[in-house]
PDB file of C-alpha atoms in Angstrom:
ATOM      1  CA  UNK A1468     176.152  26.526 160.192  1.00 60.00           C
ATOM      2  CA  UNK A1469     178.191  29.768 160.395  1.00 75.00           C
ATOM      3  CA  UNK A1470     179.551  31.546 163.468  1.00 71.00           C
ATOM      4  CA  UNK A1471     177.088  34.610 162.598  1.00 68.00           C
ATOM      5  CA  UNK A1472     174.128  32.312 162.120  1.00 70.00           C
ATOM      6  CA  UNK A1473     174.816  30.384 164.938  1.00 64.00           C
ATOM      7  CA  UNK A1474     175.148  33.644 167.269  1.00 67.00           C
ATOM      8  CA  UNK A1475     171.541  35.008 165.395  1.00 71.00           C
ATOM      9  CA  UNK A1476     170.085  31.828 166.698  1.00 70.00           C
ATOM     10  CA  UNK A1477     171.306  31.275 169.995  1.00 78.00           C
ATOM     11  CA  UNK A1478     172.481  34.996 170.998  1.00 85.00           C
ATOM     12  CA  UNK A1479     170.119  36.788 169.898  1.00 88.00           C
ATOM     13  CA  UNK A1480     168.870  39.725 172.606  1.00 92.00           C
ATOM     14  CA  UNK A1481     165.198  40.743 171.978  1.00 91.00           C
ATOM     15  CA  UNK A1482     164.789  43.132 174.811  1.00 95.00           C
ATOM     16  CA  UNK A1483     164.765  46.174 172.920  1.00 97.00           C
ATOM     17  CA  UNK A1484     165.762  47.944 176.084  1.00 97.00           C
ATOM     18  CA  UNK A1485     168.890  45.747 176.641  1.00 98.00           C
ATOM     19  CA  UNK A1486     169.707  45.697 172.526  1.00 97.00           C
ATOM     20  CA  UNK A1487     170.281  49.787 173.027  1.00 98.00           C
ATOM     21  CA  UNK A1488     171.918  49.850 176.287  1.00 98.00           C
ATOM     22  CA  UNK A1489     174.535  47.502 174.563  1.00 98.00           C
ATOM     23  CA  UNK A1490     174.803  49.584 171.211  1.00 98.00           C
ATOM     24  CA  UNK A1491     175.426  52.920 173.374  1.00 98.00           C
ATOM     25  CA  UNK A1492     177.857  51.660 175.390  1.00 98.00           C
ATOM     26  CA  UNK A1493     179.492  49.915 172.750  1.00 98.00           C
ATOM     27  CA  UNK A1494     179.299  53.412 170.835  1.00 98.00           C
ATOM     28  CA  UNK A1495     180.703  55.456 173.578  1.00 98.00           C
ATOM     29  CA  UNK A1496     183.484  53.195 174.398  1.00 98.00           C
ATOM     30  CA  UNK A1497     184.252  53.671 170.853  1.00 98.00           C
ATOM     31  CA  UNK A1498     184.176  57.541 170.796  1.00 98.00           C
ATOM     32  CA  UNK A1499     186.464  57.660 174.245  1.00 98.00           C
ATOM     33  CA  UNK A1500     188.644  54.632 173.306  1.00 98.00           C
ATOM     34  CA  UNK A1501     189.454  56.941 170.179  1.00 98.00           C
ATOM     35  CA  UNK A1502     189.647  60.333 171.950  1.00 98.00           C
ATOM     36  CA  UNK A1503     191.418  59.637 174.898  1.00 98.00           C
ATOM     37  CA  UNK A1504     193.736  57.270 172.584  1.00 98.00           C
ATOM     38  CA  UNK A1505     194.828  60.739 170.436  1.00 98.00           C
ATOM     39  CA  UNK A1506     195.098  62.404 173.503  1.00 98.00           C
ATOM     40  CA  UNK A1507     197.353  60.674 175.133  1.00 98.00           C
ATOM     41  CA  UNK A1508     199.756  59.977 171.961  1.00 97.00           C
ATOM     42  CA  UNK A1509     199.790  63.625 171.930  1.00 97.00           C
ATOM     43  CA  UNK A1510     200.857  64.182 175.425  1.00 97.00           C
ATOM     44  CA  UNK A1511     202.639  61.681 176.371  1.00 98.00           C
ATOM     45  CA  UNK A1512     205.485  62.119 173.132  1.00 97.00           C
ATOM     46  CA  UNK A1513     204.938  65.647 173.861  1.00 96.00           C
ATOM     47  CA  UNK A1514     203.834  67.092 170.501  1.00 95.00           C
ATOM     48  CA  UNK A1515     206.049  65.011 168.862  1.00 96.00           C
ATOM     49  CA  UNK A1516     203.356  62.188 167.839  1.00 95.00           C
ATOM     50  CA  UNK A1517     200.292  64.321 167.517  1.00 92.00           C
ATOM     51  CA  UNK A1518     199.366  68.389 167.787  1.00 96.00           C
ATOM     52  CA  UNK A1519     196.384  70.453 168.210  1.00 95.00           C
ATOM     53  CA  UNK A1520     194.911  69.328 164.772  1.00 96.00           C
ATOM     54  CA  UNK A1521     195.249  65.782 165.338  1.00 97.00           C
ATOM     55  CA  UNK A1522     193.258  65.566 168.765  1.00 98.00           C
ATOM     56  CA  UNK A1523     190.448  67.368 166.839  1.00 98.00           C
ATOM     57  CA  UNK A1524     190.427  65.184 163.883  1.00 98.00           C
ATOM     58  CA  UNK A1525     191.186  61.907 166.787  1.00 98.00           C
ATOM     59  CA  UNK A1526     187.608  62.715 168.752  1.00 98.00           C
ATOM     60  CA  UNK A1527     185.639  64.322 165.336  1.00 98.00           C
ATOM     61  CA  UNK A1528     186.625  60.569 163.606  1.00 98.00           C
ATOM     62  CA  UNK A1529     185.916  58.700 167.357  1.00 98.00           C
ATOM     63  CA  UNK A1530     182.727  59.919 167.383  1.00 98.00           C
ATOM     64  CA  UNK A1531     181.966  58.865 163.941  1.00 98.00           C
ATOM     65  CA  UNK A1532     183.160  55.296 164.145  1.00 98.00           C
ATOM     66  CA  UNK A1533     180.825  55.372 167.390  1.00 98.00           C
ATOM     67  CA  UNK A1534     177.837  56.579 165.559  1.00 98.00           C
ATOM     68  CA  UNK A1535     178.244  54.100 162.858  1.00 97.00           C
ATOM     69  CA  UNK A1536     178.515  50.989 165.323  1.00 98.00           C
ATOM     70  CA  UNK A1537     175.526  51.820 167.379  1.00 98.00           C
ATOM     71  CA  UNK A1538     173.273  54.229 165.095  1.00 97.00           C
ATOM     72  CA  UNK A1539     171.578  51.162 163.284  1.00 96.00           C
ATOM     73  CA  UNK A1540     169.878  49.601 167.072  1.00 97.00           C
ATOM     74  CA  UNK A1541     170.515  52.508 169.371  1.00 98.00           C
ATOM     75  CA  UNK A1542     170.484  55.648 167.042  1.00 97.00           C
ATOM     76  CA  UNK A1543     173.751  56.736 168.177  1.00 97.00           C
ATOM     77  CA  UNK A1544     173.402  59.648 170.862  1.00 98.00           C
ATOM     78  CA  UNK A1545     176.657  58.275 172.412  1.00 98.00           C
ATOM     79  CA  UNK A1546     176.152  61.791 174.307  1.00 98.00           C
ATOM     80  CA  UNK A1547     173.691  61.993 177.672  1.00 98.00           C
ATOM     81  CA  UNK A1548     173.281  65.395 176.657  1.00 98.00           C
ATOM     82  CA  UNK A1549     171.552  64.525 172.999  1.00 98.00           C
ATOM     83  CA  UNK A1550     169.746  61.997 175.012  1.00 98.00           C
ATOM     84  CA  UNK A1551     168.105  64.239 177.162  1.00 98.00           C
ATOM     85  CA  UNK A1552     167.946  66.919 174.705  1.00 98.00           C
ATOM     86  CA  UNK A1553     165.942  64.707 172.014  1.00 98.00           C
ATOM     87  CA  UNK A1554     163.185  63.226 174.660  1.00 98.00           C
ATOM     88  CA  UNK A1555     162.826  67.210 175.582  1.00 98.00           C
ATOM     89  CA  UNK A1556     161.682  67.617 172.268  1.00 98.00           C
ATOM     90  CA  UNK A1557     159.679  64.795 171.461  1.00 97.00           C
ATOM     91  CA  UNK A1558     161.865  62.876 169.649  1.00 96.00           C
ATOM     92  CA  UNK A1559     162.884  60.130 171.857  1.00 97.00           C
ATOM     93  CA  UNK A1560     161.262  58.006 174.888  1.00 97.00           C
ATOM     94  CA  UNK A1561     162.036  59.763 178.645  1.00 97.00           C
ATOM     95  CA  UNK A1562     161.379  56.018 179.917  1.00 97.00           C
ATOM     96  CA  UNK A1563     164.602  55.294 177.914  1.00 98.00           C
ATOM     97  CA  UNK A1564     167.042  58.106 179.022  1.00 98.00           C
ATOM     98  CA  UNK A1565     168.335  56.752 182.453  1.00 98.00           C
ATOM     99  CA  UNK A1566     169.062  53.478 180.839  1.00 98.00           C
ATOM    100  CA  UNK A1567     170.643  55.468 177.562  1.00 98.00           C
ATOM    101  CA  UNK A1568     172.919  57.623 180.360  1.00 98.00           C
ATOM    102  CA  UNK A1569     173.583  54.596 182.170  1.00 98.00           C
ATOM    103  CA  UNK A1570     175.438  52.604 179.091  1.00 98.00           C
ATOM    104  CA  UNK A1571     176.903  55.913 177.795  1.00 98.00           C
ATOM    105  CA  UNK A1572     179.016  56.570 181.279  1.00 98.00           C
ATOM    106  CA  UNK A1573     179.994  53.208 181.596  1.00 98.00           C
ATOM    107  CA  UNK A1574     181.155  52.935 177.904  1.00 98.00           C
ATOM    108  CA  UNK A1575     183.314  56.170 178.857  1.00 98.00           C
ATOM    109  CA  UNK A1576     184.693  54.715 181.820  1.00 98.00           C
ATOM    110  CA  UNK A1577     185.599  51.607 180.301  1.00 98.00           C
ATOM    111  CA  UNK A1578     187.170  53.125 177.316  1.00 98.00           C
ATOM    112  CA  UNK A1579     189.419  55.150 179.990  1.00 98.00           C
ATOM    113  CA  UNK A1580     190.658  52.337 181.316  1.00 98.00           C
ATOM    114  CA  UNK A1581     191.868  50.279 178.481  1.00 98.00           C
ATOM    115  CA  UNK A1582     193.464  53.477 177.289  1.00 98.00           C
ATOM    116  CA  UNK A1583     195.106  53.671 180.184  1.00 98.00           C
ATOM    117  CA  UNK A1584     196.257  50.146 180.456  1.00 98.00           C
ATOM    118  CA  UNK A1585     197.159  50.626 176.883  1.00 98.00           C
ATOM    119  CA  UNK A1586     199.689  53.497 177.696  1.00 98.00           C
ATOM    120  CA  UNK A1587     200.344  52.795 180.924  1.00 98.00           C
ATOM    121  CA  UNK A1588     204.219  51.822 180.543  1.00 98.00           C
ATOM    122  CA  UNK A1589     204.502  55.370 178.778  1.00 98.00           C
ATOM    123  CA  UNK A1590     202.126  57.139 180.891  1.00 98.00           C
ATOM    124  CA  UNK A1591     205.118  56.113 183.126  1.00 98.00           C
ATOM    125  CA  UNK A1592     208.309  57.406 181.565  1.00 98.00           C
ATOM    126  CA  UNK A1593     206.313  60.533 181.000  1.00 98.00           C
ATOM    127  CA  UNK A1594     205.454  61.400 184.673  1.00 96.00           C
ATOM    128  CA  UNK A1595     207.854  59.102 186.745  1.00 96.00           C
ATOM    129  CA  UNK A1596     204.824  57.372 188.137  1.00 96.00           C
ATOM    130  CA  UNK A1597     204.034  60.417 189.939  1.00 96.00           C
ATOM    131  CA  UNK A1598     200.561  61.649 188.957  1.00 97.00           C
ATOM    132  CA  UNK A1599     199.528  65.658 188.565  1.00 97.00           C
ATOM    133  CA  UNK A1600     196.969  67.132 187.041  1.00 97.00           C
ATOM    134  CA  UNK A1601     198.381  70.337 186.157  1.00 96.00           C
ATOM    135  CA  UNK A1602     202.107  71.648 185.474  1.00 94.00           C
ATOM    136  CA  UNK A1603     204.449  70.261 183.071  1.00 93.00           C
ATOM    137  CA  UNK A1604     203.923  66.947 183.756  1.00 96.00           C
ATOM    138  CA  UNK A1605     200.012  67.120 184.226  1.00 97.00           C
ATOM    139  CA  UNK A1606     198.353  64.041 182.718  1.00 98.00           C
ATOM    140  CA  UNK A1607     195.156  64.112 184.138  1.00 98.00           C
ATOM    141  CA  UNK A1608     193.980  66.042 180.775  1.00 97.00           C
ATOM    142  CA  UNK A1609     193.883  63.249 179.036  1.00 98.00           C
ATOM    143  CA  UNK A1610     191.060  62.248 180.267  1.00 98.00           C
ATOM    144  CA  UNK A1611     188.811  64.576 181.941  1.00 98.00           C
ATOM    145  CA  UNK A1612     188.866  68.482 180.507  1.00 98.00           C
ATOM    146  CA  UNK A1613     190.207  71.132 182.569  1.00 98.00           C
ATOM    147  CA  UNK A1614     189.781  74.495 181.696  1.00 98.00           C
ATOM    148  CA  UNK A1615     193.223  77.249 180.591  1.00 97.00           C
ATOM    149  CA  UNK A1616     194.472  79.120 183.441  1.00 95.00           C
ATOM    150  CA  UNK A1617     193.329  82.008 182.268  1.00 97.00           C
ATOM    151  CA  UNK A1618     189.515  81.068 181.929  1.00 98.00           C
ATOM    152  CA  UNK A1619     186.732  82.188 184.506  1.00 97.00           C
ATOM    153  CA  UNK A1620     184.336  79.194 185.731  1.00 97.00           C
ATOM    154  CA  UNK A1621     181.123  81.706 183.892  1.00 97.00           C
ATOM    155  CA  UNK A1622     183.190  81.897 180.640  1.00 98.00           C
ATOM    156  CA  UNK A1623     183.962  78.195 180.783  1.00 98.00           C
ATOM    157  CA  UNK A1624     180.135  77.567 181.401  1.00 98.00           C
ATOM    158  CA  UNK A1625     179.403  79.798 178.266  1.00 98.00           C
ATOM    159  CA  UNK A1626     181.672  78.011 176.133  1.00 98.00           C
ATOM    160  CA  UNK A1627     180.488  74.495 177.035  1.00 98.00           C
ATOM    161  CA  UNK A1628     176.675  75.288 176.368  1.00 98.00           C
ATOM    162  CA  UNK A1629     177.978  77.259 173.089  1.00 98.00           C
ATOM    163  CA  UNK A1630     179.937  74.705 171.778  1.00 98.00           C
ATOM    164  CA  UNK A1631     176.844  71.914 172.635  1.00 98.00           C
ATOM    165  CA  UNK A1632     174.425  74.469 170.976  1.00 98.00           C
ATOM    166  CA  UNK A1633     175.817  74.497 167.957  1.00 98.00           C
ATOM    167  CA  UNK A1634     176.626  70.224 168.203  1.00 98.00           C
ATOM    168  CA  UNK A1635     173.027  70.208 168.943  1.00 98.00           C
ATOM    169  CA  UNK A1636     171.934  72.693 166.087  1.00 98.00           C
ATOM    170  CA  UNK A1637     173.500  70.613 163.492  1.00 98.00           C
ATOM    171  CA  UNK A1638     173.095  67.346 164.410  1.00 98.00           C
ATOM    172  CA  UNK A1639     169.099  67.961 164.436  1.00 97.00           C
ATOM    173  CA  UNK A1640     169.844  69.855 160.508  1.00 97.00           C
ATOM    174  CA  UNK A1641     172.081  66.700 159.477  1.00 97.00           C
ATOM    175  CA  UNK A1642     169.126  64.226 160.940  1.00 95.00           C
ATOM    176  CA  UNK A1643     166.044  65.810 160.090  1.00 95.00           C
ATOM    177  CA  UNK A1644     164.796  64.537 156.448  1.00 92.00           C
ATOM    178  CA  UNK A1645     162.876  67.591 155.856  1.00 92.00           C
ATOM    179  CA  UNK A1646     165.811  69.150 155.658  1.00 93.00           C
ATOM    180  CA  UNK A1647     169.095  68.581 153.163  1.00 91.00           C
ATOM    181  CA  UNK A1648     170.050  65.202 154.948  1.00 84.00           C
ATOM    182  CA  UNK A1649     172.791  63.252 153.936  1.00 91.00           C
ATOM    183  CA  UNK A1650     172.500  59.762 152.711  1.00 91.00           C
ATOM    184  CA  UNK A1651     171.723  57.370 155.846  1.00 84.00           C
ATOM    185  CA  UNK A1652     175.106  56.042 155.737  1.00 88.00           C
ATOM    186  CA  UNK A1653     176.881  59.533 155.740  1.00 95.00           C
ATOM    187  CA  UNK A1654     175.282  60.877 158.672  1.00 96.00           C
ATOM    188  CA  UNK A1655     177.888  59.544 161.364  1.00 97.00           C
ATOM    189  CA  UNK A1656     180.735  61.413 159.273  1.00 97.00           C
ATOM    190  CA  UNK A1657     179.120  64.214 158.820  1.00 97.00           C
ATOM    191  CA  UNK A1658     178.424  63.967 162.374  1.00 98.00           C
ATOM    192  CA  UNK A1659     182.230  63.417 163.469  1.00 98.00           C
ATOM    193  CA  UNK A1660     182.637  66.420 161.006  1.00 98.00           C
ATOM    194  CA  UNK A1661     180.394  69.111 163.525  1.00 98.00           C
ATOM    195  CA  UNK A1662     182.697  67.624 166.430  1.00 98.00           C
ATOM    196  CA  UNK A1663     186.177  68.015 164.220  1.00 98.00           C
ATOM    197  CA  UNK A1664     185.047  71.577 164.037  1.00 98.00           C
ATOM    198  CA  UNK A1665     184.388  72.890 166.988  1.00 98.00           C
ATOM    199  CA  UNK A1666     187.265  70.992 168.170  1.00 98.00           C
ATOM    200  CA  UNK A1667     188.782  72.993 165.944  1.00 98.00           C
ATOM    201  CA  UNK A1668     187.320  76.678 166.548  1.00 98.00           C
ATOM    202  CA  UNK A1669     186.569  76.313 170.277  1.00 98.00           C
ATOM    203  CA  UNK A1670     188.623  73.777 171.978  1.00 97.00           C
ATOM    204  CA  UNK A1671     191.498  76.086 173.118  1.00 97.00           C
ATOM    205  CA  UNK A1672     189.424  77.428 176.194  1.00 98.00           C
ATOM    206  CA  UNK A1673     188.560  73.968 177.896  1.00 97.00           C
ATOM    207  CA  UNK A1674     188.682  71.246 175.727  1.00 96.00           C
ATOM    208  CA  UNK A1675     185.514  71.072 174.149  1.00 96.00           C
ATOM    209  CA  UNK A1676     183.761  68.018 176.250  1.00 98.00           C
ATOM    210  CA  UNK A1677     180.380  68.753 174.561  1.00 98.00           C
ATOM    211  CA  UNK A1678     179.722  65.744 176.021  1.00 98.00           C
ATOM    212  CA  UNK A1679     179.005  64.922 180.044  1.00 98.00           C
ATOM    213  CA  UNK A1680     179.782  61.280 179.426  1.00 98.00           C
ATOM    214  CA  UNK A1681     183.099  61.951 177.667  1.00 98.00           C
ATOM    215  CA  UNK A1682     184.217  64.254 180.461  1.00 98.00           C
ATOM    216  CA  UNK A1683     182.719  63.223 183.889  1.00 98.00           C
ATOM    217  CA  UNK A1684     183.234  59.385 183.619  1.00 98.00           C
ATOM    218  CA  UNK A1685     187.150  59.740 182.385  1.00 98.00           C
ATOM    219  CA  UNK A1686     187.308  62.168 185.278  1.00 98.00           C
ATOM    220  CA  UNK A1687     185.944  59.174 187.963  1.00 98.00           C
ATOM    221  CA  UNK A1688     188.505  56.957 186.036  1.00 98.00           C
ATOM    222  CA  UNK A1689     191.462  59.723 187.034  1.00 98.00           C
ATOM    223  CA  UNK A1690     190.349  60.044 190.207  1.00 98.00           C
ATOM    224  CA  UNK A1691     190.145  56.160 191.299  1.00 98.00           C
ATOM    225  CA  UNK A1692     193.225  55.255 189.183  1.00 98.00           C
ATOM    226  CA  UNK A1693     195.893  57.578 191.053  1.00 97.00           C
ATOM    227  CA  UNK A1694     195.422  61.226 190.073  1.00 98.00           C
ATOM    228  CA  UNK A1695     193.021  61.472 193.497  1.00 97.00           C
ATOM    229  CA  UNK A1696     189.893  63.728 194.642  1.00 97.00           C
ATOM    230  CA  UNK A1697     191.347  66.635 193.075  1.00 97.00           C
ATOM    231  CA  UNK A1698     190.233  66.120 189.614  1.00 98.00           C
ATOM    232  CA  UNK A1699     186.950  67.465 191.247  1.00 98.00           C
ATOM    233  CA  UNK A1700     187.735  69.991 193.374  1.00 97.00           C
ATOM    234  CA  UNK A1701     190.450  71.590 190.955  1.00 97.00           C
ATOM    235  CA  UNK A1702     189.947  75.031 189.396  1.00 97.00           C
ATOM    236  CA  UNK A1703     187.615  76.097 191.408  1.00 96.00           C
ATOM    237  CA  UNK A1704     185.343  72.910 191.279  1.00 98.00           C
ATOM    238  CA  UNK A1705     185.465  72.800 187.694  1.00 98.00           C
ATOM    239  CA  UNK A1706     184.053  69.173 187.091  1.00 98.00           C
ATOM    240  CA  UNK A1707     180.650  70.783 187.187  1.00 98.00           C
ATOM    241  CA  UNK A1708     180.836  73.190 184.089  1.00 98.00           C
ATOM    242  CA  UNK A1709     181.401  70.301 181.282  1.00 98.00           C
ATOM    243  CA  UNK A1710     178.294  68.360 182.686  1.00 98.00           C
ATOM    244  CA  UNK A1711     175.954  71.139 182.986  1.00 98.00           C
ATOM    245  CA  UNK A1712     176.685  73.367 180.403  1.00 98.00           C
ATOM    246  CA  UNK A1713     176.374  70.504 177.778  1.00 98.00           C
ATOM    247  CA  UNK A1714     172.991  69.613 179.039  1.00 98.00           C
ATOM    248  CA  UNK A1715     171.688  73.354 179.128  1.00 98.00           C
ATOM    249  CA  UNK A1716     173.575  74.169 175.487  1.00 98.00           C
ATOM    250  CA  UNK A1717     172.273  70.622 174.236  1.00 98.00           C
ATOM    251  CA  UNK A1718     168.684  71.458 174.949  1.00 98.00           C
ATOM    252  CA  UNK A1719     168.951  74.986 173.384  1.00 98.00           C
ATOM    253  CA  UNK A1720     170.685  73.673 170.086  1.00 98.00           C
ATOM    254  CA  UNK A1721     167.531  71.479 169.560  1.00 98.00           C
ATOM    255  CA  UNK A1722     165.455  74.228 170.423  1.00 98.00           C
ATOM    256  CA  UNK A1723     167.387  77.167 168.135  1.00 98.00           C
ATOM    257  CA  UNK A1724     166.771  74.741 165.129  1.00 98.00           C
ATOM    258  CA  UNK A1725     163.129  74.024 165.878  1.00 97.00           C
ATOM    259  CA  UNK A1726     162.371  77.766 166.401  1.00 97.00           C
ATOM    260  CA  UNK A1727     164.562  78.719 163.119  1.00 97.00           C
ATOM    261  CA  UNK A1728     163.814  75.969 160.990  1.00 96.00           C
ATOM    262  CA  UNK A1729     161.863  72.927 161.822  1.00 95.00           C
ATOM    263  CA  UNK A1730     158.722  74.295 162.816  1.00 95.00           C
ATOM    264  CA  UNK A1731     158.705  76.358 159.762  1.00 93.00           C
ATOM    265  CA  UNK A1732     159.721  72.967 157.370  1.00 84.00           C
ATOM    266  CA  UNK A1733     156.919  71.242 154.794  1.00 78.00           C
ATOM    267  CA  UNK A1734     156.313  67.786 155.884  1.00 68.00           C
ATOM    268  CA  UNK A1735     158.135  65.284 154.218  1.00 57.00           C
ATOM    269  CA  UNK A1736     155.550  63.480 152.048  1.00 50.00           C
ATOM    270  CA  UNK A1737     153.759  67.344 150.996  1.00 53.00           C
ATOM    271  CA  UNK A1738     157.492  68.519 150.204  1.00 51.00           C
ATOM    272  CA  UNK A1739     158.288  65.228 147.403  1.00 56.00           C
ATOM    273  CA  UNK A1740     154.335  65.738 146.187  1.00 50.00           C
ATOM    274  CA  UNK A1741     155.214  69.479 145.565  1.00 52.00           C
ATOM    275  CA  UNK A1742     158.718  68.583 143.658  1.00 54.00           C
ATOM    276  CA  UNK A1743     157.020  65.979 141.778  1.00 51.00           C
ATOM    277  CA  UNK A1744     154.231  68.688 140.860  1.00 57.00           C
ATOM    278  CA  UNK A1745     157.027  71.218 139.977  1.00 50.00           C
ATOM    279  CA  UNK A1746     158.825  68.049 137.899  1.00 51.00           C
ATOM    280  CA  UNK A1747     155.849  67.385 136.128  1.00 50.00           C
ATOM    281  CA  UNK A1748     155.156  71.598 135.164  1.00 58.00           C
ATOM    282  CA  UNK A1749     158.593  71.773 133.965  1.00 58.00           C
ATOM    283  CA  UNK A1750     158.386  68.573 131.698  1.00 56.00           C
ATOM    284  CA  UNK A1751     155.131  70.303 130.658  1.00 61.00           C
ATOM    285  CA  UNK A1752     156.464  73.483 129.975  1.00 58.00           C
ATOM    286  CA  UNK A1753     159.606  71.827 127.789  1.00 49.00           C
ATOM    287  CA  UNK A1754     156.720  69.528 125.723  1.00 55.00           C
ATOM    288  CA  UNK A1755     154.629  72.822 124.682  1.00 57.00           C
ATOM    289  CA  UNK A1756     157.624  75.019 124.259  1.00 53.00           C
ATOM    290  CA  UNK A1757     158.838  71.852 121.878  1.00 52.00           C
ATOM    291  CA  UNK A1758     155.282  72.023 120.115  1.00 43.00           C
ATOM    292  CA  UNK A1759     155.063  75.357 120.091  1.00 52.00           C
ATOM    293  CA  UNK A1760     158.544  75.062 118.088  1.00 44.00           C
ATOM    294  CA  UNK A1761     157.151  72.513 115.635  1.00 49.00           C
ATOM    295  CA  UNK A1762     154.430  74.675 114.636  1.00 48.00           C
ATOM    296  CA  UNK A1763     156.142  77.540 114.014  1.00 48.00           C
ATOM    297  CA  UNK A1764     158.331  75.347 111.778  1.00 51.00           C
ATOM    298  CA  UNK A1765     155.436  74.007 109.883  1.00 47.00           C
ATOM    299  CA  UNK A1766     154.111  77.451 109.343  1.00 50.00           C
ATOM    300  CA  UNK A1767     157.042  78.589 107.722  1.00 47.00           C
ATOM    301  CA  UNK A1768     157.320  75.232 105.482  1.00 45.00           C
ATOM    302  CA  UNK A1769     154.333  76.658 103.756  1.00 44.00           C
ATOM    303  CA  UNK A1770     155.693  79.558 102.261  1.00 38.00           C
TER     304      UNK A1770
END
C-alpha cells in the first residue's frame, strides 16, 4: 500500500466545508509566502537582488501557484474580496464566505511569518534590529502596503477599487465559458498574468494589495512581531483603504462585466449548437460549390 493510498484511506476529509477552508488557506499562504518572499529579497539587498519588475512578476506568479494548488477543491479565490464579490453575484454560497475569509487571513498571516523567520537574520543586518516603517530603513512594506508620500487617502481609495475592478473584470472574462476561456489548466496563469499587470501599471501609488487578505493580515503580523500599533494608525489611518477599496472595486469588476458582457452572452450549450449549425452550412456550402464544379465540368466534356 502506498503513502498516497494509505492517506486516501485513512485521511481523507469529507466535510466539504473543512476540504475548502484547507485548500484556501493553503492557497493564500502560497500567494503571500511568494509575495512577501520577492519583497523582501528586494528590500532587504536593496535593489541589488530584485527591482520593481521582479516584485510584480514575484506576486503575479504567487498568485498563480496559489490558484493552481487550491482551484481544483476550493476554486481558488485566495482573495476575501472575490469571495464576497462572487456570492454578490450569484456565483458562490454566502453560507460559505466567513469560513472562505477565515482560511484566506490566516493563510496570509502564516505565510508572513515564515517569511519572516525565513529572513529574519537579514531582516537584521538591514535595520540593526531596530524596526520602522517608513524612512530609509522602513521594512514594514514588506508586508503590509503603505501608500507614497505624496498620495491623498481619496486617491489611494480610488486606486485600490480601480486596480480590484479591473482584477475583478478579468478574472470573471478568463472564468466564464461563454466567453474565450482558457483551457482549465491555464486559468491560474492567466490569472497571475491580470495581477503581474497591474502590478505593473498601477503599483507605484500604494502597492497594489487588490487583496484585503494579502494586506491586512501581513499588517497584524508587523504589528505583533515588533514594528508596533503604528502600522495602523500611519498615514493618516491608512490600513483601512486596501481593505475597503478592494471589496467595493471587487464587487464593481463583477458587476462592469455582467452589465458589458455576461448578461448579453448566448448560453453555453445554444452557442456550440449554433457553431455546429454554422459548421455544418459551411461543409454544405463547400459540397454544392464542389458539385456545382463537377457539373460544369461535365457540361463542357460534351462539346
Amino acid at each position: 500500500m502506498t503513502l498516497e493510498s494509505l492517506g486516501n484511506d485513512k485521511l481523507h476529509i469529507s466535510n466539504t466545508y473543512v476540504r475548502e477552508f484547507l485548500a484556501e488557506f493553503l492557497g493564500t499562504f502560497i500567494l503571500v509566502s511568494f509575495g512577501a518572499g520577492v519583497n523582501a529579497q528586494h528590500v532587504l539587498s536593496r535593489g541589488s537582488a530584485g527591482s520593481f519588475l521582479t516584485v510584480n512578476f514575484g506576486w503575479g506568479m504567487g498568485c498563480a501557484m496559489g490558484v493552481w494548488v487550491s482551484g481544483g477543491i476550493s476554486g481558488g479565490h485566495i482573495n476575501p474580496a472575490v469571495s464576497l464579490a462572487m456570492a454578490i453575484i450569484g456565483k458562490f454560497k454566502f453560507r460559505k464566505v466567513l469560513i472562505y475569509w477565515a482560511a484566506q487571513y490566516l493563510g496570509a498571516f502564516a505565510a508572513s511569518a515564515c517569511v519572516f523567520g525565513v529572513y529574519y537574520d537579514a531582516l537584521n543586518h538591514y535595520d540593526g534590529g531596530i524596526r520602522s516603517i517608513h524612512g530609509d530603513n522602513g521594512t514594514a512594506g514588506i508586508w503590509g502596503t503603505y501608500p507614497s508620500e505624496f498620495l491623498q487617502t481619496r486617491s489611494g481609495f480610488a486606486d485600490q477599487t480601480f486596480g480590484t475592478m479591473l482584477l475583478l473584470l478579468c478574472v470573471m472574462a478568463i472564468t466564464d465559458p461563454r466567453n474565450m476561456t482558457p483551457p482549465k489548466g491555464m486559468v491560474p496563469f492567466a490569472v497571475g498574468i491580470v495581477v503581474f499587470l497591474i502590478g505593473a501599471t498601477f503599483g507605484y501609488n500604494c502597492g497594489f494589495a487588490i487583496n484585503p487578505a494579502r494586506d491586512l493580515s501581513p499588517r497584524i503580523f508587523t504589528a505583533v512581531a515588533g514594528w508596533g500599533s503604528s502600522c495602523f494608525s500611519v498615514d493618516n489611518y491608512w490600513f483601512w483603504v486596501p481593505v475597503v477599496g478592494s471589496h467595493v472595486g471587487a464587487i464593481a469588476g463583477a458587476l462592469v462585466y455582467l452589465l458589458f458582457v455576461g448578461f448579453h452572452a448566448e448560453d453555453e450549450a445554444a452557442y456550440d449548437i449554433e457553431q455546429k449549425q454554422v459548421t455544418l452550412r459551411d461543409l454544405q456550402g463547400v459540397q454544392n460549390s464542389d458539385f456545382s464544379l463537377e457539373t460544369k465540368q461535365c457540361d463542357s466534356s460534351r462539346f
